[in-house]
Short mmCIF file of C-alpha atoms in Angstrom, two decimals:
data_model
loop_
_atom_site.label_atom_id
_atom_site.label_comp_id
_atom_site.label_asym_id
_atom_site.label_seq_id
_atom_site.Cartn_x
_atom_site.Cartn_y
_atom_site.Cartn_z
CA MET A 1 -21.85 -26.48 14.51
CA ALA A 2 -22.95 -22.94 13.84
CA GLN A 3 -22.00 -21.60 10.46
CA LEU A 4 -20.05 -18.39 9.91
CA ARG A 5 -20.27 -16.51 6.62
CA MET A 6 -19.47 -13.08 5.26
CA GLN A 7 -21.77 -10.35 4.01
CA GLY A 8 -19.40 -8.12 2.11
CA HIS A 9 -15.89 -7.85 3.53
CA ARG A 10 -16.61 -6.27 6.90
CA VAL A 11 -19.71 -7.93 8.30
CA LEU A 12 -19.62 -11.44 9.74
CA VAL A 13 -22.89 -13.41 9.80
CA ALA A 14 -23.58 -16.32 12.13
CA ASP A 15 -26.59 -18.57 11.59
CA LEU A 16 -27.52 -20.06 14.93
CA ALA A 17 -29.90 -22.98 15.47
CA ASN A 18 -30.04 -23.26 19.22
CA GLU A 19 -26.27 -22.95 19.40
CA THR A 20 -23.64 -20.90 21.17
CA ILE A 21 -20.70 -19.03 19.72
CA ARG A 22 -18.23 -16.64 21.31
CA ALA A 23 -17.41 -13.17 19.99
CA ILE A 24 -15.65 -10.02 21.14
CA THR A 25 -17.77 -8.04 23.59
CA GLY A 26 -19.88 -5.38 21.92
CA SER A 27 -19.25 -6.54 18.35
CA MET A 28 -22.90 -7.33 17.50
CA VAL A 29 -24.37 -4.81 15.06
CA ALA A 30 -27.70 -6.53 14.34
CA TYR A 31 -29.63 -9.75 14.86
CA ASP A 32 -33.00 -11.35 14.31
CA GLY A 33 -34.65 -14.23 16.08
CA ALA A 34 -34.28 -15.12 19.72
CA VAL A 35 -30.68 -14.53 20.71
CA ALA A 36 -29.17 -13.71 24.09
CA PHE A 37 -25.82 -12.06 24.81
CA LYS A 38 -23.92 -12.82 27.95
CA ASN A 39 -20.44 -11.98 29.11
CA ALA A 40 -18.34 -15.12 28.87
CA GLY A 41 -16.51 -14.24 32.05
CA MET A 42 -12.96 -13.31 32.75
CA GLY A 43 -11.42 -16.35 31.17
CA GLY A 44 -13.33 -15.90 27.95
CA GLY A 45 -15.27 -19.02 28.89
CA ASP A 46 -12.20 -21.16 29.49
CA GLY A 47 -12.25 -21.47 33.19
CA PHE A 48 -10.46 -20.20 36.20
CA LYS A 49 -6.92 -20.96 35.13
CA ALA A 50 -7.24 -19.01 31.89
CA ALA A 51 -8.83 -16.15 33.76
CA PHE A 52 -6.00 -16.10 36.28
CA LYS A 53 -3.34 -16.15 33.57
CA ARG A 54 -5.06 -13.35 31.75
CA LYS A 55 -5.26 -11.27 34.86
CA MET A 56 -1.57 -11.78 35.51
CA THR A 57 -0.37 -11.23 31.95
CA GLY A 58 -2.56 -8.36 30.94
CA GLU A 59 -3.38 -10.07 27.65
CA SER A 60 -6.96 -9.06 27.85
CA ILE A 61 -9.62 -10.72 25.81
CA SER A 62 -13.22 -9.90 26.45
CA LEU A 63 -15.61 -12.39 24.94
CA MET A 64 -19.36 -12.73 25.09
CA GLU A 65 -21.43 -15.84 24.60
CA VAL A 66 -24.07 -15.53 21.91
CA THR A 67 -26.77 -18.16 22.35
CA GLY A 68 -30.06 -18.86 20.64
CA SER A 69 -31.70 -19.30 17.26
CA GLY A 70 -31.45 -16.65 14.58
CA THR A 71 -29.02 -14.68 12.48
CA VAL A 72 -26.43 -12.46 14.15
CA TYR A 73 -24.31 -9.84 12.41
CA PHE A 74 -20.92 -8.79 13.79
CA ALA A 75 -18.60 -5.93 12.81
CA VAL A 76 -15.83 -3.93 14.48
CA ASP A 77 -14.64 -0.49 13.36
CA ALA A 78 -15.07 -1.27 9.66
CA GLN A 79 -12.22 -3.78 9.83
CA ASP A 80 -11.97 -6.52 7.22
CA ILE A 81 -12.83 -10.01 8.40
CA THR A 82 -11.28 -13.36 7.50
CA ILE A 83 -12.73 -16.76 8.38
CA LEU A 84 -10.26 -19.55 9.16
CA GLU A 85 -10.92 -23.24 9.77
CA LEU A 86 -8.88 -24.98 12.43
CA THR A 87 -8.66 -28.77 12.53
CA ASN A 88 -7.00 -30.04 15.66
CA ASP A 89 -4.48 -27.29 15.32
CA ALA A 90 -3.25 -24.20 17.13
CA LEU A 91 -3.44 -20.56 16.06
CA HIS A 92 -1.51 -17.82 17.80
CA VAL A 93 -3.40 -14.58 17.53
CA GLU A 94 -3.19 -11.01 18.76
CA ALA A 95 -6.11 -10.75 21.18
CA SER A 96 -7.45 -7.50 19.73
CA GLN A 97 -7.76 -9.09 16.27
CA LEU A 98 -9.88 -12.06 17.34
CA LEU A 99 -13.55 -11.53 16.43
CA ALA A 100 -15.40 -14.82 16.90
CA LEU A 101 -14.92 -18.47 17.82
CA VAL A 102 -17.13 -21.42 16.87
CA GLY A 103 -16.75 -25.04 17.84
CA GLN A 104 -14.48 -26.98 20.15
CA LEU A 105 -11.89 -24.29 20.65
CA ARG A 106 -9.99 -23.27 23.74
CA THR A 107 -8.23 -19.99 24.25
CA ASP A 108 -5.14 -19.68 26.36
CA VAL A 109 -2.38 -17.21 26.96
CA LYS A 110 1.16 -18.01 25.94
CA PHE A 111 4.48 -16.43 26.73
CA THR A 112 6.04 -15.29 23.47
CA GLY A 113 9.33 -13.92 24.59
CA LEU A 114 10.56 -10.50 25.33
CA ARG A 115 9.28 -8.90 22.15
CA GLY A 116 6.32 -7.41 23.89
CA ALA A 117 8.19 -5.53 26.54
CA THR A 118 9.50 -3.04 24.05
CA SER A 119 6.91 -3.16 21.30
CA GLY A 120 4.11 -2.49 23.73
CA GLN A 121 2.20 -5.52 22.55
CA GLY A 122 2.39 -7.44 25.76
CA LEU A 123 4.72 -10.33 26.39
CA PHE A 124 1.95 -12.79 25.75
CA THR A 125 -0.30 -13.73 22.88
CA THR A 126 -3.50 -15.69 22.83
CA THR A 127 -3.47 -19.20 21.48
CA VAL A 128 -6.57 -20.87 20.14
CA THR A 129 -6.46 -24.66 20.00
CA GLY A 130 -8.87 -27.34 18.83
CA THR A 131 -11.26 -27.78 15.95
CA GLY A 132 -13.61 -25.09 14.76
CA THR A 133 -13.96 -21.80 12.93
CA ILE A 134 -12.26 -18.52 13.81
CA ALA A 135 -12.99 -15.04 12.48
CA LEU A 136 -10.07 -12.62 12.50
CA LEU A 137 -10.13 -8.84 12.17
CA SER A 138 -7.74 -6.95 9.93
CA ALA A 139 -7.49 -3.16 10.05
CA GLY A 140 -6.85 -1.15 6.93
CA GLY A 141 -7.82 -3.76 4.36
CA PRO A 142 -7.94 -7.50 3.71
CA ILE A 143 -5.65 -9.74 5.72
CA ILE A 144 -2.38 -10.80 4.08
CA ALA A 145 -1.23 -14.41 4.42
CA LEU A 146 2.53 -14.88 4.14
CA GLU A 147 4.08 -18.31 3.82
CA VAL A 148 7.23 -19.12 5.74
CA ALA A 149 9.52 -21.95 4.67
CA PRO A 150 12.76 -23.08 6.33
CA GLN A 151 14.84 -21.39 3.65
CA TYR A 152 12.66 -18.28 3.66
CA PRO A 153 12.37 -16.74 7.11
CA LEU A 154 10.02 -13.77 7.48
CA VAL A 155 10.37 -10.50 9.37
CA VAL A 156 7.21 -8.50 10.15
CA ASP A 157 6.36 -5.33 12.04
CA PRO A 158 4.89 -6.21 15.47
CA ASP A 159 2.19 -3.58 14.98
CA ALA A 160 0.96 -5.25 11.80
CA PHE A 161 1.09 -8.83 13.12
CA VAL A 162 -2.30 -10.56 13.43
CA ALA A 163 -1.78 -14.30 13.76
CA PHE A 164 0.34 -17.31 12.80
CA HIS A 165 0.03 -21.05 12.68
CA GLY A 166 2.37 -23.88 11.91
CA GLN A 167 5.76 -24.95 13.18
CA LEU A 168 7.20 -21.50 13.59
CA ASN A 169 9.81 -20.16 15.92
CA GLN A 170 9.17 -16.55 16.79
CA THR A 171 12.05 -14.29 17.74
CA PHE A 172 12.26 -10.63 18.50
CA VAL A 173 14.73 -8.61 16.43
CA THR A 174 16.06 -5.30 17.61
CA ASP A 175 17.92 -2.91 15.44
CA VAL A 176 18.72 -0.22 17.94
CA THR A 177 21.69 1.79 16.80
CA TRP A 178 23.11 5.09 17.98
CA ARG A 179 20.86 6.69 15.34
CA SER A 180 17.60 5.50 16.87
CA ALA A 181 18.95 6.28 20.32
CA VAL A 182 19.34 9.94 19.44
CA GLY A 183 15.98 10.04 17.69
CA GLY A 184 17.19 9.67 14.15
CA GLY A 185 15.90 6.16 13.72
CA ASN A 186 14.00 4.89 10.73
CA GLY A 187 11.03 3.83 12.82
CA GLU A 188 11.64 0.12 12.29
CA ALA A 189 13.78 -0.65 15.32
CA PHE A 190 11.74 -3.64 16.47
CA SER A 191 10.63 -6.55 14.32
CA LEU A 192 9.28 -10.05 14.65
CA ARG A 193 11.18 -12.82 12.91
CA PHE A 194 9.62 -16.16 12.04
CA ASP A 195 11.66 -19.26 11.18
CA GLY A 196 10.31 -22.66 10.24
CA GLN A 197 7.26 -23.80 8.31
CA GLY A 198 3.89 -22.08 8.52
CA ILE A 199 1.75 -19.09 7.67
CA VAL A 200 1.88 -15.62 9.17
CA TYR A 201 -1.10 -13.27 8.85
CA ILE A 202 -0.58 -9.53 8.87
CA GLN A 203 -2.84 -6.52 8.38
CA PRO A 204 -2.16 -3.53 6.13
CA GLU A 205 -2.28 -1.07 9.02
CA GLU A 206 -0.01 -0.57 12.00
CA ARG A 207 -1.71 -0.43 15.37
CA MET B 1 -30.57 13.37 -13.52
CA ALA B 2 -28.85 10.34 -12.16
CA MET B 3 -26.97 9.41 -9.03
CA GLU B 4 -24.61 6.48 -9.10
CA LEU B 5 -21.47 5.32 -7.36
CA GLU B 6 -18.18 6.20 -9.02
CA ASN B 7 -16.59 3.86 -6.49
CA TYR B 8 -17.52 2.81 -2.95
CA LYS B 9 -16.76 6.23 -1.53
CA VAL B 10 -17.48 8.68 -4.33
CA LEU B 11 -20.92 9.60 -5.60
CA LYS B 12 -21.29 10.68 -9.23
CA THR B 13 -24.24 12.94 -9.98
CA THR B 14 -25.29 14.13 -13.40
CA ILE B 15 -27.21 17.39 -13.39
CA HIS B 16 -29.31 18.71 -16.23
CA PRO B 17 -30.62 22.28 -16.55
CA GLY B 18 -33.65 23.00 -14.42
CA GLN B 19 -32.82 20.31 -11.88
CA ARG B 20 -31.43 20.75 -8.43
CA VAL B 21 -29.32 18.51 -6.24
CA PHE B 22 -28.99 19.09 -2.52
CA ALA B 23 -25.70 18.11 -0.91
CA ARG B 24 -23.84 18.58 2.30
CA GLN B 25 -21.84 21.78 2.27
CA GLY B 26 -18.22 21.17 1.34
CA SER B 27 -18.79 17.64 0.09
CA MET B 28 -18.05 18.45 -3.57
CA LEU B 29 -14.82 16.77 -4.68
CA TYR B 30 -14.73 17.91 -8.29
CA TYR B 31 -17.06 18.61 -11.17
CA THR B 32 -17.15 18.98 -14.91
CA GLY B 33 -19.42 21.24 -16.90
CA ASP B 34 -21.20 24.37 -15.82
CA VAL B 35 -22.47 23.91 -12.27
CA VAL B 36 -23.23 26.56 -9.67
CA PHE B 37 -23.20 25.84 -5.93
CA THR B 38 -25.17 28.05 -3.58
CA PRO B 39 -25.65 27.67 0.17
CA TYR B 40 -29.12 26.44 0.86
CA SER B 41 -31.07 28.59 3.20
CA MET B 42 -33.22 26.43 5.38
CA SER B 43 -35.92 29.00 5.73
CA GLY B 44 -37.43 28.28 2.35
CA GLY B 45 -38.25 25.50 -0.04
CA GLY B 46 -38.63 21.82 0.45
CA GLY B 47 -36.59 21.66 3.61
CA GLY B 48 -39.08 23.37 5.85
CA MET B 49 -41.41 21.56 8.14
CA PRO B 50 -44.79 21.15 6.56
CA GLY B 51 -47.40 23.38 8.05
CA VAL B 52 -44.87 25.48 9.90
CA GLY B 53 -43.84 29.00 8.95
CA ALA B 54 -40.52 29.34 7.21
CA ILE B 55 -38.68 31.06 10.02
CA ALA B 56 -40.22 28.91 12.68
CA GLY B 57 -39.18 25.87 10.69
CA ALA B 58 -35.58 27.02 10.51
CA ALA B 59 -35.48 27.85 14.18
CA GLY B 60 -37.00 24.48 14.94
CA ARG B 61 -34.28 22.73 13.01
CA MET B 62 -31.52 24.47 14.85
CA MET B 63 -33.06 23.75 18.19
CA GLN B 64 -33.46 20.13 17.29
CA GLY B 65 -29.81 19.73 16.43
CA GLU B 66 -30.65 18.30 13.04
CA HIS B 67 -29.07 21.31 11.41
CA VAL B 68 -26.67 20.29 8.69
CA GLY B 69 -25.41 22.87 6.24
CA LEU B 70 -26.72 22.11 2.79
CA MET B 71 -25.93 23.52 -0.61
CA VAL B 72 -27.76 23.41 -3.92
CA ALA B 73 -26.02 22.37 -7.11
CA GLU B 74 -27.66 23.66 -10.29
CA GLY B 75 -26.70 23.85 -13.94
CA SER B 76 -25.44 21.30 -16.36
CA GLY B 77 -22.62 18.89 -15.69
CA THR B 78 -21.33 16.06 -13.55
CA VAL B 79 -20.52 16.52 -9.87
CA TYR B 80 -18.61 14.12 -7.64
CA PHE B 81 -19.33 14.10 -3.91
CA GLY B 82 -17.58 12.44 -0.99
CA ARG B 83 -16.77 12.95 2.67
CA ASP B 84 -14.02 11.79 5.02
CA GLY B 85 -13.46 8.54 3.17
CA LEU B 86 -16.85 7.28 4.31
CA TYR B 87 -18.73 4.71 2.28
CA VAL B 88 -21.73 5.86 0.26
CA GLU B 89 -24.98 3.93 -0.17
CA VAL B 90 -27.41 4.95 -2.89
CA ILE B 91 -31.04 4.42 -1.91
CA GLU B 92 -33.86 4.74 -4.44
CA LEU B 93 -37.21 6.01 -3.28
CA ASP B 94 -40.19 5.02 -5.37
CA GLY B 95 -42.66 7.34 -3.72
CA SER B 96 -44.43 4.62 -1.80
CA SER B 97 -42.37 4.52 1.37
CA VAL B 98 -40.58 6.79 3.78
CA LEU B 99 -36.84 6.75 4.43
CA THR B 100 -35.73 7.69 7.92
CA VAL B 101 -32.08 8.63 8.36
CA GLU B 102 -30.01 10.92 10.55
CA ALA B 103 -29.24 14.30 8.95
CA GLU B 104 -25.53 13.79 9.67
CA ARG B 105 -25.53 10.80 7.36
CA MET B 106 -27.07 12.51 4.35
CA LEU B 107 -24.52 13.16 1.63
CA ALA B 108 -26.78 14.28 -1.21
CA TYR B 109 -30.31 13.92 -2.52
CA GLU B 110 -32.25 14.86 -5.60
CA GLY B 111 -34.26 18.05 -5.56
CA ASN B 112 -37.55 16.30 -6.12
CA VAL B 113 -37.59 14.40 -2.84
CA GLN B 114 -38.91 16.09 0.27
CA THR B 115 -37.20 16.09 3.62
CA SER B 116 -38.73 16.87 6.95
CA ILE B 117 -37.62 16.70 10.53
CA VAL B 118 -39.50 14.26 12.66
CA SER B 119 -39.45 14.02 16.38
CA LEU B 120 -38.75 10.53 17.56
CA SER B 121 -41.24 11.02 20.29
CA SER B 122 -43.98 11.27 17.70
CA GLN B 123 -43.00 7.79 16.56
CA GLY B 124 -42.70 6.16 19.88
CA GLY B 125 -44.03 8.53 22.46
CA MET B 126 -41.91 9.06 25.49
CA ARG B 127 -39.87 5.98 24.72
CA GLY B 128 -38.78 7.52 21.44
CA ALA B 129 -37.49 10.58 23.18
CA VAL B 130 -35.69 8.46 25.71
CA ARG B 131 -34.15 6.42 22.94
CA GLY B 132 -32.81 9.59 21.31
CA ALA B 133 -31.30 10.82 24.50
CA VAL B 134 -29.76 7.48 25.42
CA THR B 135 -28.35 6.52 22.06
CA GLY B 136 -26.99 9.96 21.34
CA GLN B 137 -28.84 9.91 18.07
CA GLY B 138 -30.69 13.09 18.71
CA MET B 139 -34.35 13.24 19.47
CA PHE B 140 -35.14 14.06 15.87
CA THR B 141 -34.37 12.37 12.59
CA THR B 142 -34.82 13.33 8.98
CA GLN B 143 -37.57 11.71 6.97
CA VAL B 144 -37.26 11.61 3.20
CA THR B 145 -40.28 11.07 0.97
CA GLY B 146 -41.05 11.27 -2.72
CA TYR B 147 -39.59 9.81 -5.86
CA GLY B 148 -35.82 10.07 -6.29
CA THR B 149 -32.40 9.07 -5.08
CA VAL B 150 -30.73 9.65 -1.74
CA ALA B 151 -27.04 9.09 -0.96
CA VAL B 152 -26.31 8.07 2.63
CA LEU B 153 -22.93 7.84 4.39
CA SER B 154 -21.71 4.96 6.51
CA HIS B 155 -18.45 3.93 8.17
CA GLY B 156 -17.14 0.81 6.48
CA GLY B 157 -20.16 0.28 4.25
CA ALA B 158 -23.71 -0.64 5.13
CA ILE B 159 -25.62 -3.86 4.68
CA ALA B 160 -29.34 -3.90 4.00
CA LEU B 161 -31.40 -6.25 6.15
CA ALA B 162 -34.99 -7.08 5.31
CA VAL B 163 -37.55 -6.69 8.04
CA GLY B 164 -40.86 -8.53 7.82
CA GLY B 165 -42.00 -11.89 6.51
CA ALA B 166 -39.82 -14.59 8.00
CA LYS B 167 -38.01 -11.99 10.11
CA PRO B 168 -40.71 -9.93 11.81
CA GLN B 169 -38.23 -8.25 14.10
CA VAL B 170 -34.62 -7.22 13.56
CA VAL B 171 -32.57 -5.87 16.44
CA VAL B 172 -29.78 -3.38 15.74
CA ASP B 173 -27.00 -1.85 17.80
CA PRO B 174 -27.88 1.86 18.08
CA GLN B 175 -24.35 2.87 17.11
CA ALA B 176 -24.42 0.79 13.95
CA TYR B 177 -27.90 1.89 12.86
CA VAL B 178 -27.85 3.93 9.64
CA GLY B 179 -31.48 4.32 8.61
CA HIS B 180 -34.59 2.46 7.59
CA LEU B 181 -37.15 2.41 4.79
CA GLY B 182 -40.76 1.32 4.89
CA GLN B 183 -43.42 0.68 7.47
CA ILE B 184 -41.22 0.06 10.46
CA THR B 185 -41.67 0.96 14.06
CA VAL B 186 -38.55 1.50 16.11
CA ASP B 187 -38.31 0.84 19.79
CA LEU B 188 -35.38 1.08 22.15
CA SER B 189 -34.95 -1.76 24.53
CA ALA B 190 -32.60 -1.63 27.45
CA HIS B 191 -31.44 -4.87 28.99
CA VAL B 192 -29.41 -3.28 31.70
CA GLY B 193 -28.90 -6.00 34.21
CA PHE B 194 -26.76 -6.40 37.25
CA ARG B 195 -23.82 -7.54 35.10
CA ASP B 196 -23.77 -4.30 33.13
CA VAL B 197 -23.71 -2.20 36.25
CA VAL B 198 -20.63 -3.94 37.57
CA GLY B 199 -18.87 -3.70 34.20
CA ARG B 200 -19.25 -7.31 33.21
CA GLY B 201 -21.90 -6.82 30.56
CA SER B 202 -21.93 -8.22 27.05
CA GLY B 203 -21.72 -4.70 25.64
CA GLU B 204 -25.11 -5.15 24.03
CA ALA B 205 -27.31 -3.59 26.69
CA MET B 206 -28.91 -1.03 24.39
CA GLN B 207 -30.73 -2.35 21.37
CA LEU B 208 -33.01 -0.88 18.72
CA LYS B 209 -35.90 -3.17 17.88
CA LEU B 210 -37.32 -2.73 14.41
CA SER B 211 -40.55 -4.44 13.47
CA GLY B 212 -42.91 -4.15 10.52
CA GLN B 213 -42.19 -4.35 6.83
CA GLY B 214 -39.19 -2.77 5.13
CA THR B 215 -35.42 -2.52 5.08
CA VAL B 216 -32.90 -1.41 7.69
CA TRP B 217 -29.32 -0.40 6.91
CA VAL B 218 -26.58 -1.32 9.35
CA GLN B 219 -22.97 -0.16 9.06
CA ALA B 220 -19.92 -2.32 9.68
CA SER B 221 -18.80 -0.25 12.63
CA GLU B 222 -20.04 1.24 15.85
CA LYS B 223 -18.55 4.63 15.11
CA LYS B 224 -20.89 7.62 15.17
CA PHE B 225 -20.31 10.77 13.22
#
């Protein structure tokens, strides 16, 4: 399996030996060796059903297949990058924060409740399942991993949410009062609440 | 005289009497000591094109779009430079090789290095000119020679990749390209296939191919400035 490593905090390096990885379209900044870039297709390389779902849900993810032998460098808008290992597990991730996928991983779109309708984040998030390595983007600084335990639920801003994994129940919290209705709100009317056991990743910048 | 990083985004420059530091106009953050800043007129001094008259050189610069307002810092003290929260890379020139960088990315350089404007087409003929037009990088870049230190700006920090030896060719996204040092030839390659035309491309249709012996700097972003 192709190896992912970091050069600094904002450049992801993939060493390919006649292998294929998937990454966000246009994220290559440099490479050496013999490497080809090809659009992975509408489903992000996961077939017709995924493509159809994506089309219907508007949760767009545009991946390219990077194939060959050499070293490839990826970066997006000077965002910090975090590498996560997934072992027969599922990660729910905001599509815009997914940088690269290596290994036996499938992406799919999942309904996440009504939170998206009002937060403008889409009603659906992307799920990545299987075994492999994932690189996540985090705007504004290094990613922050927050642990959620049954007795400690977590509330995050939808605009700062990046990903979560574990046995978590995600609910959408509204705090719309007459104040926010007349424009005197505190700017935190919508939040995401996580209950259960798992880890939530957020970024230090609101989209 | 010494240039070093105060942190990732601030350049600290120590100036002694009789020495000059060139910097982008307005990039001074603060200074200590007795330092005088004067706008640098392009028509004279080390900035002119070699072999070209002073006025012609200045006019040439403006026409080429590589005109960036410079100032000279002189005196005795310590000056701190920075711009727009961009990351600063300090590159040492040992007199043996040439640094090529866009004028927009120059933050400051020591007075004893020479800069000149080079047409890309002189490097790569017609293809060089086409590359400039297509990548939006301008048809001309700044070449820096001599012995001294140059401070270059990048969005999100730059990584240095070695070209040559085991890696005879390094390919760079034109938008992420910062500059290069050494004996390197640059060529633009366009892989515009059917997929790109219908909007299904990989987003990597335009590529800069660097081959030879040296170093290329690549920034962690595809943002131009």
